[in-house]
Amino acid sequence: MSNRPHAPPPHFIALDGREVDLLHWMYARSDIKQIHGNPEKVIAAIEEYHTKHNKLMNVGDVKGPTILEIIAQREPSLMIELGGYVGYSAVLFGSALKAHGGKLLSIEINPEMAAVANQLVELAGLRDNVHIMVGASHEVLEELVREKKELKEVELIFLDHWQKLYLPDLWLLEELGVLIPGKSMLVADNVIMPGAPDYLEWVKATPEEKKKLLENADVGIRRPKPELIYETVVPEFDTDFGKDGLAITKVL
Ligand SMILES: C[S@@+](CC[C@H](N)C(=O)[O-])C[C@H]1O[C@@H](n2cnc3c(N)ncnc32)[C@H](O)[C@@H]1O
């Protein structure tokens, strides 16, 4: 048991100070002035820290380019990310979105991580294109849709927080009515390693198969919409951590 009054939940990993150490390392670099305002250099520096010092759970340079292609093809005005960590993906995607005037909203539950990410977004010069919100994904999504009424449709969402939450959060998006046929796309990371089998089963199933799955599923307070039709591909990649995949899902 942690004696910290606001200790993060047990599924947080790598809370050994490496994320804050990354910031100290970054700002101690002799080339910090050249890095300032340059997203590519911020990404390259985070990669260097990851390779030479401590491993970080960033989407990385193997899977990242596939998501950049999706951003370039679809040019979303708003992309949402669940799980921001130190801001690698926020800088990578924020920079790509900036090219067509798009924005990224990154939702991160851990305020320490959000603080690191905010600083790296600032360093990259992406303050106007990336907004980081601290909170649990389901609470922030519900607040944005139901209370603030600021989010009416999901164009592109990147699920990269905790694999066990992918399916309940997808059910929440279905319930909130923000997944728009012919428009919305979901990209989920780490669906092979560590894996998200229940999420993959749902996004690959037909409406009839989903109705059958619901007969035995514990949906809790969620109200899934099995009638939504999904088309999902799962490209595989060899990453630093082993074989992994992205689940890329179109709402048809
Ligand atoms: C794999 S990391 C994200 C990596 C980041 N997207 C990148 O590629 O640079 C997962 C992050 O999700 C956050 N997280 C876990 N559960 C969450 C939740 N319910 N809502 C929001 N963030 C969550 C963790 O604190 C952690 O920082």
PDB file of C-alpha atoms in Angstrom, residues 3-189:
ATOM      1  CA  ASN A   3       1.357   5.992   1.887  1.00  0.00           C
ATOM      2  CA  ARG A   4       0.797   8.787  -0.636  1.00  0.00           C
ATOM      3  CA  PRO A   5      -2.680  10.233  -0.131  1.00  0.00           C
ATOM      4  CA  HIS A   6      -3.291  10.597  -3.872  1.00  0.00           C
ATOM      5  CA  ALA A   7      -1.260   7.675  -5.157  1.00  0.00           C
ATOM      6  CA  PRO A   8      -2.157   6.664  -8.697  1.00  0.00           C
ATOM      7  CA  PRO A   9      -4.054   3.420  -9.273  1.00  0.00           C
ATOM      8  CA  PRO A  10      -2.020   0.196  -9.522  1.00  0.00           C
ATOM      9  CA  HIS A  11      -2.232  -0.107 -13.314  1.00  0.00           C
ATOM     10  CA  PHE A  12       0.160   2.801 -13.741  1.00  0.00           C
ATOM     11  CA  ILE A  13       3.538   1.552 -14.755  1.00  0.00           C
ATOM     12  CA  ALA A  14       7.001   3.101 -14.846  1.00  0.00           C
ATOM     13  CA  LEU A  15       6.279   5.612 -12.104  1.00  0.00           C
ATOM     14  CA  ASP A  16       9.932   5.491 -11.129  1.00  0.00           C
ATOM     15  CA  GLY A  17      10.718   9.084 -11.982  1.00  0.00           C
ATOM     16  CA  ARG A  18      11.943   8.443 -15.509  1.00  0.00           C
ATOM     17  CA  GLU A  19       9.329  10.735 -17.046  1.00  0.00           C
ATOM     18  CA  VAL A  20      10.449  13.742 -14.984  1.00  0.00           C
ATOM     19  CA  ASP A  21      14.075  12.673 -15.526  1.00  0.00           C
ATOM     20  CA  LEU A  22      13.367  12.929 -19.280  1.00  0.00           C
ATOM     21  CA  LEU A  23      12.524  16.616 -18.808  1.00  0.00           C
ATOM     22  CA  HIS A  24      15.721  17.331 -16.854  1.00  0.00           C
ATOM     23  CA  TRP A  25      17.737  15.456 -19.478  1.00  0.00           C
ATOM     24  CA  MET A  26      16.017  17.355 -22.291  1.00  0.00           C
ATOM     25  CA  TYR A  27      16.600  20.798 -20.810  1.00  0.00           C
ATOM     26  CA  ALA A  28      20.233  19.961 -19.944  1.00  0.00           C
ATOM     27  CA  ARG A  29      21.018  19.300 -23.631  1.00  0.00           C
ATOM     28  CA  SER A  30      23.504  21.651 -25.250  1.00  0.00           C
ATOM     29  CA  ASP A  31      21.240  21.902 -28.315  1.00  0.00           C
ATOM     30  CA  ILE A  32      18.061  22.821 -26.369  1.00  0.00           C
ATOM     31  CA  LYS A  33      17.796  26.158 -28.231  1.00  0.00           C
ATOM     32  CA  GLN A  34      17.711  24.363 -31.593  1.00  0.00           C
ATOM     33  CA  ILE A  35      15.138  21.875 -30.269  1.00  0.00           C
ATOM     34  CA  HIS A  36      12.822  24.700 -29.218  1.00  0.00           C
ATOM     35  CA  GLY A  37       9.950  25.096 -31.689  1.00  0.00           C
ATOM     36  CA  ASN A  38      10.957  22.000 -33.651  1.00  0.00           C
ATOM     37  CA  PRO A  39       8.608  19.003 -33.147  1.00  0.00           C
ATOM     38  CA  GLU A  40      10.850  16.621 -35.161  1.00  0.00           C
ATOM     39  CA  LYS A  41      13.794  17.404 -32.874  1.00  0.00           C
ATOM     40  CA  VAL A  42      11.651  16.950 -29.752  1.00  0.00           C
ATOM     41  CA  ILE A  43      10.552  13.519 -31.032  1.00  0.00           C
ATOM     42  CA  ALA A  44      14.140  12.577 -31.966  1.00  0.00           C
ATOM     43  CA  ALA A  45      15.347  13.594 -28.496  1.00  0.00           C
ATOM     44  CA  ILE A  46      12.620  11.542 -26.746  1.00  0.00           C
ATOM     45  CA  GLU A  47      13.622   8.580 -28.968  1.00  0.00           C
ATOM     46  CA  GLU A  48      17.256   9.089 -27.946  1.00  0.00           C
ATOM     47  CA  TYR A  49      16.334   9.073 -24.244  1.00  0.00           C
ATOM     48  CA  HIS A  50      14.229   5.927 -24.792  1.00  0.00           C
ATOM     49  CA  THR A  51      17.071   4.157 -26.614  1.00  0.00           C
ATOM     50  CA  LYS A  52      20.027   5.243 -24.478  1.00  0.00           C
ATOM     51  CA  HIS A  53      18.540   5.747 -21.012  1.00  0.00           C
ATOM     52  CA  ASN A  54      15.101   4.507 -19.909  1.00  0.00           C
ATOM     53  CA  LYS A  55      12.418   2.789 -21.953  1.00  0.00           C
ATOM     54  CA  LEU A  56       9.267   4.879 -22.358  1.00  0.00           C
ATOM     55  CA  MET A  57       5.842   3.609 -23.400  1.00  0.00           C
ATOM     56  CA  ASN A  58       5.489   5.901 -26.425  1.00  0.00           C
ATOM     57  CA  VAL A  59       3.711   4.818 -29.605  1.00  0.00           C
ATOM     58  CA  GLY A  60       7.191   5.021 -31.151  1.00  0.00           C
ATOM     59  CA  ASP A  61       8.721   5.381 -34.609  1.00  0.00           C
ATOM     60  CA  VAL A  62       7.554   1.978 -35.888  1.00  0.00           C
ATOM     61  CA  LYS A  63       3.784   2.364 -35.369  1.00  0.00           C
ATOM     62  CA  GLY A  64       3.705   6.189 -35.395  1.00  0.00           C
ATOM     63  CA  PRO A  65       4.081   6.602 -39.207  1.00  0.00           C
ATOM     64  CA  THR A  66       0.926   4.526 -39.873  1.00  0.00           C
ATOM     65  CA  ILE A  67      -1.086   6.936 -37.731  1.00  0.00           C
ATOM     66  CA  LEU A  68       0.562   9.913 -39.423  1.00  0.00           C
ATOM     67  CA  GLU A  69      -0.635   8.519 -42.786  1.00  0.00           C
ATOM     68  CA  ILE A  70      -4.191   8.325 -41.421  1.00  0.00           C
ATOM     69  CA  ILE A  71      -3.980  11.943 -40.223  1.00  0.00           C
ATOM     70  CA  ALA A  72      -2.668  13.065 -43.629  1.00  0.00           C
ATOM     71  CA  GLN A  73      -5.434  11.192 -45.491  1.00  0.00           C
ATOM     72  CA  ARG A  74      -8.368  12.207 -43.274  1.00  0.00           C
ATOM     73  CA  GLU A  75      -7.242  15.670 -42.126  1.00  0.00           C
ATOM     74  CA  PRO A  76      -9.417  15.674 -38.980  1.00  0.00           C
ATOM     75  CA  SER A  77     -10.176  19.063 -37.476  1.00  0.00           C
ATOM     76  CA  LEU A  78     -10.008  17.422 -34.037  1.00  0.00           C
ATOM     77  CA  MET A  79      -8.226  14.231 -33.051  1.00  0.00           C
ATOM     78  CA  ILE A  80      -8.723  12.801 -29.566  1.00  0.00           C
ATOM     79  CA  GLU A  81      -6.162  10.738 -27.701  1.00  0.00           C
ATOM     80  CA  LEU A  82      -6.864   8.639 -24.609  1.00  0.00           C
ATOM     81  CA  GLY A  83      -3.599   8.313 -22.659  1.00  0.00           C
ATOM     82  CA  GLY A  84      -1.028  11.023 -23.297  1.00  0.00           C
ATOM     83  CA  TYR A  85       1.916   9.874 -21.117  1.00  0.00           C
ATOM     84  CA  VAL A  86       4.951  12.178 -21.683  1.00  0.00           C
ATOM     85  CA  GLY A  87       3.510  13.688 -24.846  1.00  0.00           C
ATOM     86  CA  TYR A  88       5.451  11.838 -27.549  1.00  0.00           C
ATOM     87  CA  SER A  89       2.283  11.102 -29.521  1.00  0.00           C
ATOM     88  CA  ALA A  90       0.885  14.552 -28.669  1.00  0.00           C
ATOM     89  CA  VAL A  91       3.926  16.190 -30.278  1.00  0.00           C
ATOM     90  CA  LEU A  92       3.999  13.742 -33.217  1.00  0.00           C
ATOM     91  CA  PHE A  93       0.275  13.989 -34.011  1.00  0.00           C
ATOM     92  CA  GLY A  94      -0.050  17.656 -32.995  1.00  0.00           C
ATOM     93  CA  SER A  95       2.630  18.574 -35.520  1.00  0.00           C
ATOM     94  CA  ALA A  96       0.932  16.551 -38.293  1.00  0.00           C
ATOM     95  CA  LEU A  97      -2.468  18.062 -37.443  1.00  0.00           C
ATOM     96  CA  LYS A  98      -1.008  21.574 -37.474  1.00  0.00           C
ATOM     97  CA  ALA A  99      -0.172  21.131 -41.176  1.00  0.00           C
ATOM     98  CA  HIS A 100      -3.890  21.396 -42.074  1.00  0.00           C
ATOM     99  CA  GLY A 101      -5.003  23.490 -39.077  1.00  0.00           C
ATOM    100  CA  GLY A 102      -6.229  20.528 -36.999  1.00  0.00           C
ATOM    101  CA  LYS A 103      -5.999  20.134 -33.218  1.00  0.00           C
ATOM    102  CA  LEU A 104      -5.321  17.342 -30.759  1.00  0.00           C
ATOM    103  CA  LEU A 105      -7.116  16.834 -27.475  1.00  0.00           C
ATOM    104  CA  SER A 106      -5.102  14.499 -25.255  1.00  0.00           C
ATOM    105  CA  ILE A 107      -6.749  13.047 -22.123  1.00  0.00           C
ATOM    106  CA  GLU A 108      -4.341  11.850 -19.437  1.00  0.00           C
ATOM    107  CA  ILE A 109      -5.339  10.604 -15.995  1.00  0.00           C
ATOM    108  CA  ASN A 110      -2.010  11.178 -14.269  1.00  0.00           C
ATOM    109  CA  PRO A 111      -1.281  14.861 -13.587  1.00  0.00           C
ATOM    110  CA  GLU A 112       2.478  14.231 -13.375  1.00  0.00           C
ATOM    111  CA  MET A 113       2.474  12.801 -16.900  1.00  0.00           C
ATOM    112  CA  ALA A 114       0.214  15.584 -18.140  1.00  0.00           C
ATOM    113  CA  ALA A 115       2.657  18.150 -16.721  1.00  0.00           C
ATOM    114  CA  VAL A 116       5.608  16.550 -18.513  1.00  0.00           C
ATOM    115  CA  ALA A 117       3.606  16.317 -21.748  1.00  0.00           C
ATOM    116  CA  ASN A 118       2.493  19.944 -21.482  1.00  0.00           C
ATOM    117  CA  GLN A 119       6.093  21.064 -21.144  1.00  0.00           C
ATOM    118  CA  LEU A 120       7.235  19.038 -24.163  1.00  0.00           C
ATOM    119  CA  VAL A 121       4.301  20.321 -26.238  1.00  0.00           C
ATOM    120  CA  GLU A 122       5.340  23.844 -25.266  1.00  0.00           C
ATOM    121  CA  LEU A 123       8.970  23.068 -26.174  1.00  0.00           C
ATOM    122  CA  ALA A 124       7.819  21.795 -29.577  1.00  0.00           C
ATOM    123  CA  GLY A 125       5.934  25.047 -30.220  1.00  0.00           C
ATOM    124  CA  LEU A 126       2.573  23.272 -30.411  1.00  0.00           C
ATOM    125  CA  ARG A 127       0.759  25.087 -27.615  1.00  0.00           C
ATOM    126  CA  ASP A 128      -2.009  26.260 -30.001  1.00  0.00           C
ATOM    127  CA  ASN A 129      -2.583  22.827 -31.527  1.00  0.00           C
ATOM    128  CA  VAL A 130      -2.498  20.492 -28.558  1.00  0.00           C
ATOM    129  CA  HIS A 131      -4.710  20.655 -25.507  1.00  0.00           C
ATOM    130  CA  ILE A 132      -4.049  18.263 -22.624  1.00  0.00           C
ATOM    131  CA  MET A 133      -6.850  17.547 -20.153  1.00  0.00           C
ATOM    132  CA  VAL A 134      -6.223  15.777 -16.854  1.00  0.00           C
ATOM    133  CA  GLY A 135      -8.794  13.159 -15.930  1.00  0.00           C
ATOM    134  CA  ALA A 136     -10.064   9.648 -16.455  1.00  0.00           C
ATOM    135  CA  SER A 137     -10.991   9.090 -20.108  1.00  0.00           C
ATOM    136  CA  HIS A 138     -14.628   8.176 -19.436  1.00  0.00           C
ATOM    137  CA  GLU A 139     -15.196  11.152 -17.129  1.00  0.00           C
ATOM    138  CA  VAL A 140     -13.668  13.668 -19.523  1.00  0.00           C
ATOM    139  CA  LEU A 141     -15.535  12.247 -22.540  1.00  0.00           C
ATOM    140  CA  GLU A 142     -18.856  12.326 -20.688  1.00  0.00           C
ATOM    141  CA  GLU A 143     -18.189  15.884 -19.508  1.00  0.00           C
ATOM    142  CA  LEU A 144     -17.301  17.086 -23.022  1.00  0.00           C
ATOM    143  CA  VAL A 145     -20.372  15.505 -24.607  1.00  0.00           C
ATOM    144  CA  ARG A 146     -23.077  15.623 -21.946  1.00  0.00           C
ATOM    145  CA  GLU A 147     -22.245  18.628 -19.765  1.00  0.00           C
ATOM    146  CA  LYS A 148     -20.225  21.042 -21.887  1.00  0.00           C
ATOM    147  CA  LYS A 149     -21.723  19.879 -25.206  1.00  0.00           C
ATOM    148  CA  GLU A 150     -18.393  20.699 -26.848  1.00  0.00           C
ATOM    149  CA  LEU A 151     -17.950  17.322 -28.548  1.00  0.00           C
ATOM    150  CA  LYS A 152     -20.627  16.232 -30.999  1.00  0.00           C
ATOM    151  CA  GLU A 153     -18.747  13.778 -33.186  1.00  0.00           C
ATOM    152  CA  VAL A 154     -15.519  11.837 -33.152  1.00  0.00           C
ATOM    153  CA  GLU A 155     -13.487  12.206 -36.324  1.00  0.00           C
ATOM    154  CA  LEU A 156     -10.391  10.308 -35.219  1.00  0.00           C
ATOM    155  CA  ILE A 157      -9.666   8.858 -31.782  1.00  0.00           C
ATOM    156  CA  PHE A 158      -6.490   7.128 -30.602  1.00  0.00           C
ATOM    157  CA  LEU A 159      -6.982   4.680 -27.736  1.00  0.00           C
ATOM    158  CA  ASP A 160      -3.679   4.251 -25.945  1.00  0.00           C
ATOM    159  CA  HIS A 161      -4.492   4.343 -22.228  1.00  0.00           C
ATOM    160  CA  TRP A 162      -5.217   0.968 -20.648  1.00  0.00           C
ATOM    161  CA  GLN A 163      -6.243  -2.046 -22.739  1.00  0.00           C
ATOM    162  CA  LYS A 164      -8.909  -3.125 -20.227  1.00  0.00           C
ATOM    163  CA  LEU A 165     -10.631   0.236 -20.753  1.00  0.00           C
ATOM    164  CA  TYR A 166     -10.695   0.136 -24.556  1.00  0.00           C
ATOM    165  CA  LEU A 167     -14.008  -1.756 -24.776  1.00  0.00           C
ATOM    166  CA  PRO A 168     -15.877   0.074 -21.973  1.00  0.00           C
ATOM    167  CA  ASP A 169     -14.715   3.403 -23.420  1.00  0.00           C
ATOM    168  CA  LEU A 170     -15.783   2.323 -26.924  1.00  0.00           C
ATOM    169  CA  TRP A 171     -19.187   1.380 -25.491  1.00  0.00           C
ATOM    170  CA  LEU A 172     -19.331   4.831 -23.893  1.00  0.00           C
ATOM    171  CA  LEU A 173     -18.599   6.496 -27.253  1.00  0.00           C
ATOM    172  CA  GLU A 174     -21.354   4.376 -28.828  1.00  0.00           C
ATOM    173  CA  GLU A 175     -23.768   5.368 -26.044  1.00  0.00           C
ATOM    174  CA  LEU A 176     -22.856   9.065 -26.358  1.00  0.00           C
ATOM    175  CA  GLY A 177     -23.782   8.971 -30.055  1.00  0.00           C
ATOM    176  CA  VAL A 178     -20.515  10.526 -31.207  1.00  0.00           C
ATOM    177  CA  LEU A 179     -19.456   7.717 -33.556  1.00  0.00           C
ATOM    178  CA  ILE A 180     -20.730   8.835 -36.940  1.00  0.00           C
ATOM    179  CA  PRO A 181     -21.159   6.308 -39.788  1.00  0.00           C
ATOM    180  CA  GLY A 182     -18.969   7.205 -42.755  1.00  0.00           C
ATOM    181  CA  LYS A 183     -16.955   9.671 -40.690  1.00  0.00           C
ATOM    182  CA  SER A 184     -15.511   8.329 -37.430  1.00  0.00           C
ATOM    183  CA  MET A 185     -12.312   6.309 -37.169  1.00  0.00           C
ATOM    184  CA  LEU A 186     -10.768   4.625 -34.134  1.00  0.00           C
ATOM    185  CA  VAL A 187      -7.135   3.557 -33.810  1.00  0.00           C
ATOM    186  CA  ALA A 188      -6.219   1.384 -30.817  1.00  0.00           C
ATOM    187  CA  ASP A 189      -2.606   0.706 -29.854  1.00  0.00           C
TER     188      ASP A 189
END
